[in-house]
mmCIF file of C-alpha atoms and ligand atoms in Angstrom:
data_model
loop_
_atom_site.group_PDB
_atom_site.id
_atom_site.type_symbol
_atom_site.label_atom_id
_atom_site.label_comp_id
_atom_site.label_asym_id
_atom_site.label_seq_id
_atom_site.Cartn_x
_atom_site.Cartn_y
_atom_site.Cartn_z
ATOM 1 C CA MET A 1 -3.697 13.113 26.180
ATOM 2 C CA GLU A 2 -1.435 12.839 23.110
ATOM 3 C CA THR A 3 -2.931 14.331 19.957
ATOM 4 C CA TYR A 4 -2.139 12.638 16.651
ATOM 5 C CA ASN A 5 -2.389 14.884 13.602
ATOM 6 C CA ILE A 6 -3.647 13.122 10.530
ATOM 7 C CA ALA A 7 -3.863 14.759 7.106
ATOM 8 C CA VAL A 8 -7.066 13.483 5.493
ATOM 9 C CA LEU A 9 -7.128 13.656 1.681
ATOM 10 C CA PRO A 10 -10.359 11.964 0.490
ATOM 11 C CA GLY A 11 -9.843 12.741 -3.209
ATOM 12 C CA ASP A 12 -12.360 11.785 -5.893
ATOM 13 C CA GLY A 13 -15.030 9.206 -6.747
ATOM 14 C CA ILE A 14 -15.668 6.831 -3.863
ATOM 15 C CA GLY A 15 -12.828 8.477 -1.878
ATOM 16 C CA PRO A 16 -15.017 10.851 0.173
ATOM 17 C CA GLU A 17 -17.643 8.143 0.877
ATOM 18 C CA VAL A 18 -15.223 5.546 2.212
ATOM 19 C CA MET A 19 -13.223 8.224 4.033
ATOM 20 C CA ASP A 20 -16.274 9.456 5.990
ATOM 21 C CA VAL A 21 -16.926 5.926 7.228
ATOM 22 C CA THR A 22 -13.242 5.480 8.104
ATOM 23 C CA LEU A 23 -13.121 8.674 10.161
ATOM 24 C CA LYS A 24 -16.103 7.394 12.170
ATOM 25 C CA VAL A 25 -14.166 4.201 12.896
ATOM 26 C CA LEU A 26 -11.115 6.238 13.947
ATOM 27 C CA ASP A 27 -13.236 8.453 16.197
ATOM 28 C CA LEU A 28 -14.627 5.361 17.863
ATOM 29 C CA VAL A 29 -11.251 3.730 18.540
ATOM 30 C CA ALA A 30 -9.974 7.080 19.841
ATOM 31 C CA GLU A 31 -12.798 7.040 22.381
ATOM 32 C CA HIS A 32 -12.140 3.405 23.328
ATOM 33 C CA HIS A 33 -8.388 3.818 23.707
ATOM 34 C CA GLN A 34 -8.286 7.359 25.172
ATOM 35 C CA LEU A 35 -6.564 8.841 22.140
ATOM 36 C CA GLN A 36 -7.065 12.094 20.327
ATOM 37 C CA PHE A 37 -6.985 12.318 16.547
ATOM 38 C CA SER A 38 -6.968 15.714 14.893
ATOM 39 C CA PHE A 39 -8.092 15.330 11.282
ATOM 40 C CA GLN A 40 -6.978 18.052 8.854
ATOM 41 C CA LYS A 41 -8.987 17.617 5.663
ATOM 42 C CA ALA A 42 -7.614 18.893 2.348
ATOM 43 C CA ASP A 43 -8.425 18.730 -1.355
ATOM 44 C CA VAL A 44 -6.399 16.518 -3.673
ATOM 45 C CA GLY A 45 -6.704 15.081 -7.192
ATOM 46 C CA GLY A 46 -9.496 16.054 -9.558
ATOM 47 C CA THR A 47 -11.445 17.795 -6.801
ATOM 48 C CA ALA A 48 -8.405 19.973 -6.135
ATOM 49 C CA ILE A 49 -8.017 20.699 -9.868
ATOM 50 C CA ASP A 50 -11.634 21.920 -9.934
ATOM 51 C CA GLN A 51 -11.273 24.014 -6.769
ATOM 52 C CA HIS A 52 -7.691 25.296 -6.998
ATOM 53 C CA GLY A 53 -6.464 24.568 -10.528
ATOM 54 C CA THR A 54 -3.897 21.995 -9.430
ATOM 55 C CA ALA A 55 -4.043 18.373 -8.174
ATOM 56 C CA LEU A 56 -1.799 19.046 -5.183
ATOM 57 C CA PRO A 57 -2.361 22.619 -3.975
ATOM 58 C CA ASP A 58 0.281 24.171 -1.693
ATOM 59 C CA PRO A 59 -2.077 24.340 1.326
ATOM 60 C CA THR A 60 -2.689 20.579 0.992
ATOM 61 C CA LEU A 61 1.046 19.882 0.921
ATOM 62 C CA GLU A 62 1.512 22.149 3.936
ATOM 63 C CA ILE A 63 -1.183 20.280 5.886
ATOM 64 C CA CYS A 64 0.629 17.021 5.077
ATOM 65 C CA ARG A 65 3.913 18.509 6.292
ATOM 66 C CA GLN A 66 2.307 19.487 9.612
ATOM 67 C CA SER A 67 0.871 15.999 10.120
ATOM 68 C CA ASP A 68 2.112 12.738 11.588
ATOM 69 C CA ALA A 69 0.794 10.746 8.617
ATOM 70 C CA ILE A 70 -1.421 11.058 5.542
ATOM 71 C CA LEU A 71 -4.662 9.143 5.064
ATOM 72 C CA PHE A 72 -5.323 9.226 1.333
ATOM 73 C CA GLY A 73 -8.499 8.182 -0.521
ATOM 74 C CA SER A 74 -8.025 7.832 -4.258
ATOM 75 C CA VAL A 75 -7.889 10.242 -7.163
ATOM 76 C CA GLY A 76 -8.871 10.475 -10.799
ATOM 77 C CA GLY A 77 -11.874 9.761 -12.962
ATOM 78 C CA PRO A 78 -13.369 10.323 -16.427
ATOM 79 C CA LYS A 79 -13.867 14.050 -15.785
ATOM 80 C CA TRP A 80 -10.113 14.676 -15.835
ATOM 81 C CA GLU A 81 -9.012 12.119 -18.427
ATOM 82 C CA HIS A 82 -8.753 14.762 -21.175
ATOM 83 C CA LEU A 83 -5.909 16.504 -19.327
ATOM 84 C CA PRO A 84 -2.309 16.010 -20.469
ATOM 85 C CA PRO A 85 -0.693 13.012 -18.669
ATOM 86 C CA LYS A 86 1.452 15.263 -16.467
ATOM 87 C CA GLU A 87 -1.630 17.055 -15.130
ATOM 88 C CA GLN A 88 -3.735 13.935 -14.535
ATOM 89 C CA PRO A 89 -4.872 13.719 -10.893
ATOM 90 C CA GLU A 90 -2.928 10.558 -10.010
ATOM 91 C CA ARG A 91 0.361 11.586 -11.556
ATOM 92 C CA ALA A 92 0.120 15.200 -10.406
ATOM 93 C CA SER A 93 -0.685 14.400 -6.773
ATOM 94 C CA LEU A 94 0.644 10.983 -5.736
ATOM 95 C CA LEU A 95 4.033 11.264 -7.432
ATOM 96 C CA PRO A 96 4.834 14.692 -5.930
ATOM 97 C CA LEU A 97 3.681 13.449 -2.507
ATOM 98 C CA ARG A 98 5.986 10.407 -2.794
ATOM 99 C CA LYS A 99 8.808 12.732 -3.738
ATOM 100 C CA ALA A 100 8.098 15.370 -1.085
ATOM 101 C CA PHE A 101 8.175 12.801 1.710
ATOM 102 C CA SER A 102 10.763 10.397 0.226
ATOM 103 C CA LEU A 103 8.301 7.529 0.439
ATOM 104 C CA PHE A 104 10.728 4.728 -0.381
ATOM 105 C CA ALA A 105 8.887 1.697 0.981
ATOM 106 C CA ASN A 106 5.597 0.425 -0.362
ATOM 107 C CA LEU A 107 3.774 -2.133 1.759
ATOM 108 C CA ARG A 108 0.886 -4.042 0.225
ATOM 109 C CA PRO A 109 -0.836 -6.622 2.396
ATOM 110 C CA GLY A 110 -2.343 -9.402 0.291
ATOM 111 C CA LEU A 111 -5.092 -10.542 2.578
ATOM 112 C CA LEU A 112 -7.879 -12.938 1.669
ATOM 113 C CA TYR A 113 -10.107 -14.106 4.506
ATOM 114 C CA PRO A 114 -11.176 -17.758 4.280
ATOM 115 C CA SER A 115 -14.805 -16.620 3.872
ATOM 116 C CA LEU A 116 -13.830 -14.624 0.763
ATOM 117 C CA ILE A 117 -12.032 -17.452 -1.033
ATOM 118 C CA PRO A 118 -14.663 -17.392 -3.836
ATOM 119 C CA ALA A 119 -13.491 -13.824 -4.651
ATOM 120 C CA SER A 120 -10.107 -15.206 -5.708
ATOM 121 C CA PRO A 121 -9.574 -16.485 -9.236
ATOM 122 C CA LEU A 122 -7.562 -19.362 -7.723
ATOM 123 C CA LYS A 123 -9.099 -22.782 -7.071
ATOM 124 C CA PRO A 124 -10.257 -23.042 -3.439
ATOM 125 C CA GLU A 125 -8.123 -26.142 -2.846
ATOM 126 C CA ILE A 126 -4.968 -24.061 -3.528
ATOM 127 C CA ILE A 127 -5.862 -21.590 -0.775
ATOM 128 C CA PRO A 128 -7.883 -23.545 1.817
ATOM 129 C CA ASP A 129 -7.013 -21.034 4.575
ATOM 130 C CA GLY A 130 -7.134 -17.872 2.477
ATOM 131 C CA ILE A 131 -4.043 -15.714 1.881
ATOM 132 C CA ASP A 132 -1.961 -13.509 4.158
ATOM 133 C CA ILE A 133 1.124 -12.043 2.484
ATOM 134 C CA LEU A 134 2.865 -8.704 2.872
ATOM 135 C CA CYS A 135 4.687 -7.385 -0.183
ATOM 136 C CA VAL A 136 7.436 -4.874 0.666
ATOM 137 C CA ARG A 137 8.527 -3.038 -2.474
ATOM 138 C CA GLU A 138 11.364 -0.521 -2.850
ATOM 139 C CA LEU A 139 9.675 2.524 -4.342
ATOM 140 C CA THR A 140 12.194 5.236 -5.180
ATOM 141 C CA GLY A 141 15.088 3.441 -6.872
ATOM 142 C CA GLY A 142 15.817 0.975 -9.646
ATOM 143 C CA ILE A 143 14.920 1.102 -13.292
ATOM 144 C CA TYR A 144 12.045 3.591 -12.985
ATOM 145 C CA PHE A 145 14.479 6.220 -11.710
ATOM 146 C CA GLY A 146 17.722 5.403 -13.561
ATOM 147 C CA ASP A 147 19.102 7.211 -16.610
ATOM 148 C CA ARG A 148 17.303 6.459 -19.865
ATOM 149 C CA TYR A 149 17.662 7.352 -23.500
ATOM 150 C CA THR A 150 16.437 6.602 -26.998
ATOM 151 C CA LYS A 151 18.809 7.264 -29.891
ATOM 152 C CA VAL A 152 18.835 6.724 -33.634
ATOM 153 C CA LEU A 153 21.841 4.688 -34.692
ATOM 154 C CA GLY A 154 23.974 5.231 -37.790
ATOM 155 C CA ASN A 155 22.295 2.386 -39.668
ATOM 156 C CA ASN A 156 18.871 3.968 -39.024
ATOM 157 C CA ASP A 157 18.105 1.448 -36.318
ATOM 158 C CA ILE A 158 16.858 2.802 -32.983
ATOM 159 C CA GLU A 159 18.247 1.993 -29.537
ATOM 160 C CA ALA A 160 16.639 2.620 -26.154
ATOM 161 C CA ALA A 161 17.962 1.942 -22.655
ATOM 162 C CA ASP A 162 16.793 2.164 -19.059
ATOM 163 C CA THR A 163 19.309 1.834 -16.261
ATOM 164 C CA MET A 164 18.702 -0.068 -13.059
ATOM 165 C CA ILE A 165 20.848 1.270 -10.246
ATOM 166 C CA TYR A 166 20.776 0.340 -6.560
ATOM 167 C CA ARG A 167 23.021 1.284 -3.668
ATOM 168 C CA LYS A 168 23.755 -0.890 -0.650
ATOM 169 C CA SER A 169 22.350 1.841 1.619
ATOM 170 C CA GLU A 170 19.044 1.850 -0.283
ATOM 171 C CA ILE A 171 18.776 -1.927 0.020
ATOM 172 C CA GLU A 172 19.566 -1.905 3.742
ATOM 173 C CA ARG A 173 16.947 0.788 4.293
ATOM 174 C CA ILE A 174 14.153 -1.281 2.728
ATOM 175 C CA ALA A 175 15.463 -4.502 4.332
ATOM 176 C CA ARG A 176 14.947 -2.834 7.734
ATOM 177 C CA VAL A 177 11.292 -2.198 6.844
ATOM 178 C CA ALA A 178 10.770 -5.833 5.789
ATOM 179 C CA ILE A 179 12.476 -7.105 8.939
ATOM 180 C CA SER A 180 10.401 -4.925 11.211
ATOM 181 C CA ALA A 181 7.190 -6.033 9.472
ATOM 182 C CA ALA A 182 8.236 -9.701 9.627
ATOM 183 C CA GLN A 183 8.904 -9.419 13.383
ATOM 184 C CA ASN A 184 5.146 -8.975 13.908
ATOM 185 C CA ARG A 185 4.227 -11.750 11.479
ATOM 186 C CA LYS A 186 5.571 -15.261 10.871
ATOM 187 C CA LYS A 187 9.194 -14.046 10.831
ATOM 188 C CA ARG A 188 9.857 -15.167 7.282
ATOM 189 C CA VAL A 189 11.182 -12.968 4.459
ATOM 190 C CA CYS A 190 11.417 -14.073 0.845
ATOM 191 C CA LEU A 191 13.775 -11.879 -1.183
ATOM 192 C CA VAL A 192 12.666 -11.868 -4.809
ATOM 193 C CA ASP A 193 15.321 -10.992 -7.395
ATOM 194 C CA LYS A 194 17.000 -12.104 -10.604
ATOM 195 C CA ALA A 195 20.441 -12.823 -9.178
ATOM 196 C CA ASN A 196 21.222 -15.328 -11.945
ATOM 197 C CA VAL A 197 21.292 -12.414 -14.430
ATOM 198 C CA LEU A 198 21.347 -8.960 -12.829
ATOM 199 C CA GLU A 199 24.248 -7.306 -10.983
ATOM 200 C CA THR A 200 21.797 -5.274 -8.915
ATOM 201 C CA SER A 201 20.144 -8.524 -7.767
ATOM 202 C CA VAL A 202 23.527 -9.936 -6.705
ATOM 203 C CA LEU A 203 23.996 -6.815 -4.577
ATOM 204 C CA TRP A 204 20.474 -7.188 -3.167
ATOM 205 C CA ARG A 205 21.159 -10.819 -2.154
ATOM 206 C CA LYS A 206 24.473 -10.094 -0.472
ATOM 207 C CA THR A 207 23.259 -6.951 1.256
ATOM 208 C CA VAL A 208 20.011 -8.442 2.559
ATOM 209 C CA SER A 209 21.584 -11.692 3.737
ATOM 210 C CA ASP A 210 24.524 -9.896 5.459
ATOM 211 C CA TYR A 211 22.166 -7.387 7.039
ATOM 212 C CA MET A 212 19.747 -10.003 8.305
ATOM 213 C CA GLU A 213 22.516 -12.227 9.628
ATOM 214 C CA ALA A 214 23.887 -9.285 11.586
ATOM 215 C CA TYR A 215 20.692 -7.632 12.796
ATOM 216 C CA ALA A 216 17.829 -10.110 12.481
ATOM 217 C CA PRO A 217 19.128 -13.656 12.923
ATOM 218 C CA ASP A 218 15.682 -14.721 14.164
ATOM 219 C CA ILE A 219 14.113 -13.979 10.750
ATOM 220 C CA GLU A 220 14.210 -16.802 8.214
ATOM 221 C CA LEU A 221 15.449 -15.576 4.827
ATOM 222 C CA GLU A 222 14.623 -17.331 1.589
ATOM 223 C CA THR A 223 15.563 -16.150 -1.906
ATOM 224 C CA MET A 224 13.584 -16.705 -5.087
ATOM 225 C CA TYR A 225 13.988 -15.673 -8.720
ATOM 226 C CA VAL A 226 11.254 -13.332 -9.862
ATOM 227 C CA ASP A 227 9.969 -15.614 -12.624
ATOM 228 C CA ASN A 228 9.526 -18.407 -10.105
ATOM 229 C CA ALA A 229 7.906 -16.007 -7.593
ATOM 230 C CA ALA A 230 5.321 -14.939 -10.192
ATOM 231 C CA MET A 231 4.487 -18.624 -10.678
ATOM 232 C CA GLN A 232 4.475 -19.500 -6.962
ATOM 233 C CA LEU A 233 2.040 -16.676 -6.238
ATOM 234 C CA VAL A 234 -0.611 -18.508 -8.239
ATOM 235 C CA ARG A 235 0.501 -22.076 -7.471
ATOM 236 C CA ASN A 236 0.930 -21.837 -3.727
ATOM 237 C CA PRO A 237 0.637 -18.296 -2.315
ATOM 238 C CA SER A 238 0.393 -19.591 1.268
ATOM 239 C CA GLN A 239 4.131 -20.334 1.273
ATOM 240 C CA PHE A 240 4.871 -16.588 1.516
ATOM 241 C CA ASP A 241 4.918 -14.410 4.608
ATOM 242 C CA VAL A 242 6.829 -11.208 3.703
ATOM 243 C CA ILE A 243 8.012 -10.710 0.111
ATOM 244 C CA LEU A 244 10.846 -8.186 -0.189
ATOM 245 C CA THR A 245 11.747 -6.919 -3.639
ATOM 246 C CA GLU A 246 12.977 -4.049 -5.801
ATOM 247 C CA ASN A 247 10.810 -1.457 -7.513
ATOM 248 C CA MET A 248 9.844 -2.982 -10.878
ATOM 249 C CA PHE A 249 9.516 -6.582 -9.658
ATOM 250 C CA GLY A 250 7.392 -5.281 -6.770
ATOM 251 C CA ASP A 251 5.199 -3.272 -9.124
ATOM 252 C CA ILE A 252 4.324 -6.413 -11.057
ATOM 253 C CA LEU A 253 4.162 -8.911 -8.195
ATOM 254 C CA SER A 254 2.059 -6.702 -5.905
ATOM 255 C CA ASP A 255 -0.555 -6.312 -8.653
ATOM 256 C CA GLU A 256 -0.539 -10.056 -9.266
ATOM 257 C CA MET A 257 -0.970 -10.587 -5.526
ATOM 258 C CA GLY A 258 -3.902 -8.131 -5.525
ATOM 259 C CA VAL A 259 -5.681 -10.093 -8.240
ATOM 260 C CA VAL A 260 -5.090 -13.383 -6.464
ATOM 261 C CA CYS A 261 -6.625 -11.859 -3.318
ATOM 262 C CA GLY A 262 -9.900 -11.011 -5.038
ATOM 263 C CA SER A 263 -11.625 -7.717 -4.414
ATOM 264 C CA LEU A 264 -9.894 -4.350 -4.610
ATOM 265 C CA GLY A 265 -12.358 -3.189 -1.978
ATOM 266 C CA MET A 266 -10.470 -5.155 0.684
ATOM 267 C CA LEU A 267 -6.870 -4.212 -0.121
ATOM 268 C CA ALA A 268 -4.958 -1.526 1.745
ATOM 269 C CA SER A 269 -1.495 -0.109 1.144
ATOM 270 C CA ALA A 270 1.150 1.972 2.864
ATOM 271 C CA SER A 271 4.046 4.028 1.548
ATOM 272 C CA LEU A 272 6.622 4.828 4.196
ATOM 273 C CA GLY A 273 9.347 7.460 4.224
ATOM 274 C CA MET A 274 12.586 7.949 6.074
ATOM 275 C CA LEU A 275 11.361 10.967 7.961
ATOM 276 C CA GLU A 276 10.579 10.045 11.495
ATOM 277 C CA ASN A 277 7.599 11.847 12.949
ATOM 278 C CA ARG A 278 7.144 13.034 16.533
ATOM 279 C CA PHE A 279 6.654 9.441 17.618
ATOM 280 C CA ALA A 280 9.914 8.147 16.088
ATOM 281 C CA HIS A 281 7.970 6.147 13.536
ATOM 282 C CA PRO A 282 8.235 6.605 9.772
ATOM 283 C CA PHE A 283 6.050 9.196 8.136
ATOM 284 C CA GLY A 284 3.725 7.539 5.651
ATOM 285 C CA LEU A 285 0.904 7.790 3.183
ATOM 286 C CA PHE A 286 -1.835 5.193 3.553
ATOM 287 C CA GLU A 287 -4.376 4.463 0.827
ATOM 288 C CA PRO A 288 -6.580 1.730 -0.625
ATOM 289 C CA ALA A 289 -5.007 -0.308 -3.422
ATOM 290 C CA GLY A 290 -7.957 0.398 -5.733
ATOM 291 C CA GLY A 291 -8.941 3.572 -7.516
ATOM 292 C CA THR A 292 -11.932 5.915 -7.468
ATOM 293 C CA ALA A 293 -14.396 3.296 -8.843
ATOM 294 C CA PRO A 294 -16.352 5.794 -11.003
ATOM 295 C CA ASP A 295 -18.906 3.075 -11.829
ATOM 296 C CA ILE A 296 -20.231 3.054 -8.260
ATOM 297 C CA ALA A 297 -19.153 6.494 -6.975
ATOM 298 C CA GLY A 298 -21.796 8.545 -5.167
ATOM 299 C CA LYS A 299 -24.121 5.540 -4.748
ATOM 300 C CA ASN A 300 -23.169 4.464 -1.221
ATOM 301 C CA LEU A 301 -22.131 1.085 -2.677
ATOM 302 C CA ALA A 302 -18.341 1.094 -2.250
ATOM 303 C CA ASN A 303 -16.614 -1.273 0.120
ATOM 304 C CA PRO A 304 -15.004 0.911 2.818
ATOM 305 C CA CYS A 305 -12.828 -1.940 4.183
ATOM 306 C CA ALA A 306 -9.746 -1.076 2.090
ATOM 307 C CA GLN A 307 -9.805 2.488 3.410
ATOM 308 C CA ILE A 308 -10.451 1.350 6.992
ATOM 309 C CA LEU A 309 -7.629 -1.204 6.782
ATOM 310 C CA SER A 310 -5.366 1.548 5.369
ATOM 311 C CA ALA A 311 -6.159 3.594 8.477
ATOM 312 C CA ALA A 312 -5.188 0.569 10.596
ATOM 313 C CA LEU A 313 -1.825 0.449 8.791
ATOM 314 C CA LEU A 314 -1.393 4.169 9.520
ATOM 315 C CA LEU A 315 -1.941 3.570 13.224
ATOM 316 C CA ARG A 316 0.509 0.648 13.228
ATOM 317 C CA PHE A 317 3.360 2.017 11.125
ATOM 318 C CA SER A 318 3.283 5.792 11.600
ATOM 319 C CA LEU A 319 1.804 6.124 15.081
ATOM 320 C CA GLY A 320 3.037 2.895 16.681
ATOM 321 C CA LEU A 321 -0.501 2.043 17.861
ATOM 322 C CA ASP A 322 -0.267 -1.644 17.056
ATOM 323 C CA GLU A 323 -2.957 -2.752 19.481
ATOM 324 C CA VAL A 324 -5.493 -0.259 18.118
ATOM 325 C CA ALA A 325 -4.636 -1.268 14.550
ATOM 326 C CA ALA A 326 -5.148 -4.923 15.436
ATOM 327 C CA ALA A 327 -8.539 -4.105 17.015
ATOM 328 C CA ILE A 328 -9.690 -2.502 13.751
ATOM 329 C CA GLU A 329 -8.367 -5.394 11.652
ATOM 330 C CA HIS A 330 -10.078 -7.871 13.939
ATOM 331 C CA ALA A 331 -13.405 -5.986 13.692
ATOM 332 C CA VAL A 332 -13.235 -5.917 9.875
ATOM 333 C CA SER A 333 -12.487 -9.643 9.663
ATOM 334 C CA LYS A 334 -15.239 -10.434 12.188
ATOM 335 C CA VAL A 335 -17.842 -8.478 10.205
ATOM 336 C CA VAL A 336 -16.833 -9.811 6.792
ATOM 337 C CA ASN A 337 -16.372 -13.408 7.980
ATOM 338 C CA GLY A 338 -19.716 -13.058 9.783
ATOM 339 C CA GLY A 339 -21.383 -12.541 6.403
ATOM 340 C CA THR A 340 -21.910 -8.765 6.203
ATOM 341 C CA ARG A 341 -20.911 -7.879 2.676
ATOM 342 C CA THR A 342 -20.825 -4.953 0.276
ATOM 343 C CA GLY A 343 -21.727 -5.745 -3.355
ATOM 344 C CA ASP A 344 -18.147 -6.429 -4.506
ATOM 345 C CA ILE A 345 -17.773 -9.360 -2.078
ATOM 346 C CA ALA A 346 -21.388 -10.576 -1.892
ATOM 347 C CA PHE A 347 -21.079 -13.112 -4.751
ATOM 348 C CA GLY A 348 -24.631 -12.332 -5.903
ATOM 349 C CA GLY A 349 -26.074 -12.573 -2.366
ATOM 350 C CA PRO A 350 -27.573 -9.797 -0.246
ATOM 351 C CA PHE A 351 -25.356 -6.819 0.399
ATOM 352 C CA VAL A 352 -25.190 -3.695 2.531
ATOM 353 C CA SER A 353 -24.281 -0.091 1.724
ATOM 354 C CA THR A 354 -20.977 1.660 2.443
ATOM 355 C CA THR A 355 -22.403 3.328 5.536
ATOM 356 C CA GLU A 356 -24.049 0.139 6.793
ATOM 357 C CA MET A 357 -20.734 -1.700 6.450
ATOM 358 C CA GLY A 358 -19.094 1.084 8.467
ATOM 359 C CA ASP A 359 -21.790 0.841 11.139
ATOM 360 C CA ALA A 360 -21.334 -2.944 11.359
ATOM 361 C CA ILE A 361 -17.572 -2.488 11.877
ATOM 362 C CA CYS A 362 -18.221 0.158 14.551
ATOM 363 C CA MET A 363 -20.608 -2.252 16.282
ATOM 364 C CA ALA A 364 -18.005 -5.021 16.178
ATOM 365 C CA LEU A 365 -15.477 -2.625 17.710
ATOM 366 C CA SER A 366 -17.880 -1.799 20.507
ATOM 367 C CA ALA A 367 -18.874 -5.412 21.244
HETATM 368 P P1 NAD B 1 -10.747 1.106 -9.865
HETATM 369 O O1 NAD B 1 -9.886 0.437 -8.849
HETATM 370 O O2 NAD B 1 -11.264 2.442 -9.510
HETATM 371 O O3 NAD B 1 -11.991 0.154 -10.202
HETATM 372 C C1 NAD B 1 -11.846 -1.156 -10.754
HETATM 373 C C2 NAD B 1 -13.074 -2.003 -10.337
HETATM 374 O O4 NAD B 1 -12.967 -2.297 -8.936
HETATM 375 C C3 NAD B 1 -14.387 -1.250 -10.536
HETATM 376 O O5 NAD B 1 -15.367 -2.158 -10.935
HETATM 377 C C4 NAD B 1 -14.712 -0.731 -9.154
HETATM 378 O O6 NAD B 1 -16.095 -0.581 -8.913
HETATM 379 C C5 NAD B 1 -14.105 -1.816 -8.260
HETATM 380 N N1 NAD B 1 -13.688 -1.260 -6.953
HETATM 381 C C6 NAD B 1 -12.559 -0.567 -6.677
HETATM 382 N N2 NAD B 1 -12.560 -0.195 -5.395
HETATM 383 C C7 NAD B 1 -13.711 -0.656 -4.861
HETATM 384 C C8 NAD B 1 -14.293 -0.579 -3.575
HETATM 385 N N3 NAD B 1 -13.695 0.051 -2.552
HETATM 386 N N4 NAD B 1 -15.504 -1.158 -3.378
HETATM 387 C C9 NAD B 1 -16.122 -1.820 -4.371
HETATM 388 N N5 NAD B 1 -15.625 -1.927 -5.610
HETATM 389 C C10 NAD B 1 -14.428 -1.346 -5.852
HETATM 390 O O7 NAD B 1 -9.884 1.152 -11.206
HETATM 391 P P2 NAD B 1 -10.177 1.922 -12.573
HETATM 392 O O8 NAD B 1 -11.627 1.832 -12.907
HETATM 393 O O9 NAD B 1 -9.164 1.411 -13.506
HETATM 394 O O10 NAD B 1 -9.813 3.440 -12.275
HETATM 395 C C11 NAD B 1 -10.772 4.438 -11.999
HETATM 396 C C12 NAD B 1 -10.039 5.741 -11.695
HETATM 397 O O11 NAD B 1 -9.261 5.594 -10.528
HETATM 398 C C13 NAD B 1 -9.072 6.156 -12.810
HETATM 399 O O12 NAD B 1 -9.178 7.544 -12.981
HETATM 400 C C14 NAD B 1 -7.717 5.797 -12.272
HETATM 401 O O13 NAD B 1 -6.707 6.628 -12.758
HETATM 402 C C15 NAD B 1 -7.930 6.023 -10.779
HETATM 403 N N6 NAD B 1 -7.012 5.280 -9.912
HETATM 404 C C16 NAD B 1 -6.517 5.930 -8.858
HETATM 405 C C17 NAD B 1 -5.678 5.277 -7.988
HETATM 406 C C18 NAD B 1 -5.152 6.022 -6.802
HETATM 407 O O14 NAD B 1 -5.675 7.047 -6.449
HETATM 408 N N7 NAD B 1 -4.120 5.529 -6.156
HETATM 409 C C19 NAD B 1 -5.367 3.924 -8.166
HETATM 410 C C20 NAD B 1 -5.930 3.260 -9.267
HETATM 411 C C21 NAD B 1 -6.761 3.955 -10.143
#
């Protein structure tokens, strides 16, 4: 039996609670599908600062290196907010992990089940069937990584600049990710750019359309300016299947999409790298879109769905276990649509605990 090595980094706040429930779900699907998962747990974030003096200790990084993928909880909290920005748990663990594994592709599913429509700030008539979008964002290039400066000019004015640089190879690399994701969805990609103004966007348009014409003629490609995309996400989000975009536009649009989809407790994310693991799939880090929720941490109140759905993405993208991932996703939707709710999605009605939600999902998987 093949053994899949998964680095498990629960982190802080609600991280350990939702991770425990998620590992139970993974153990159960392993049993059902004759798989073997080997979980290597390691400290990260504030917990790691307390235990080892640093947010990403070397042994944790080494465990990640020995693994096929990383299942990450979330990090940070009031206890570590006094630290200098560079030493803050999020910055000092997630950024080095992204760098160490060249995680260039960020995938954020924007999923809103029809039964959770009241969680969205949008009017129900705009989203009668809920929302199902995948945002694919380039994560290691563009303006966040280009040269920058601030300088005082001769006339005592001040000038600052940030440079947005993209290479054709970088664009093709992320286009491949969007294409492969679209193949398993509705086969539609919307490239979001600002090609009426930016040179980099002109390159994105040409590169993506040439690449898709050559290698993915079955995928429908649409292009949209970013200002229009921001508007369309609130006017008619159902028109999107896969959104493909560069780093800064993706940063903004994926957060907007998260808000439109309602609760953070339901939203998963994946960051994929170039490195192929033993199974010829990209290495990746999989984590909930939300943070450590200090307001409810330690109370068995957190919604574990985002973490469980992140584990499903791990199975699909890094281990190639699409069927097992789909079984987990189906169980989560069945439980939530069936009315079992944690507090964040209960709309004032009765709600269950983190562990009870996990048990309900395990029961749905076993049914
Ligand atoms: P947050 O996402 O932790 O919480 C915002 C709100 O959403 C809170 O009311 C919280 O209770 C709720 N929420 C989030 N996840 C939930 C879940 N699974 N179930 C139920 N409710 C949930 O954002 P914040 O309060 O701005 O940040 C808290 C800490 O988390 C900060 O230290 C921040 O730096 C950190 N953070 C970490 C990450 C990460 O690890 N990737 C991401 C965002 C924030």
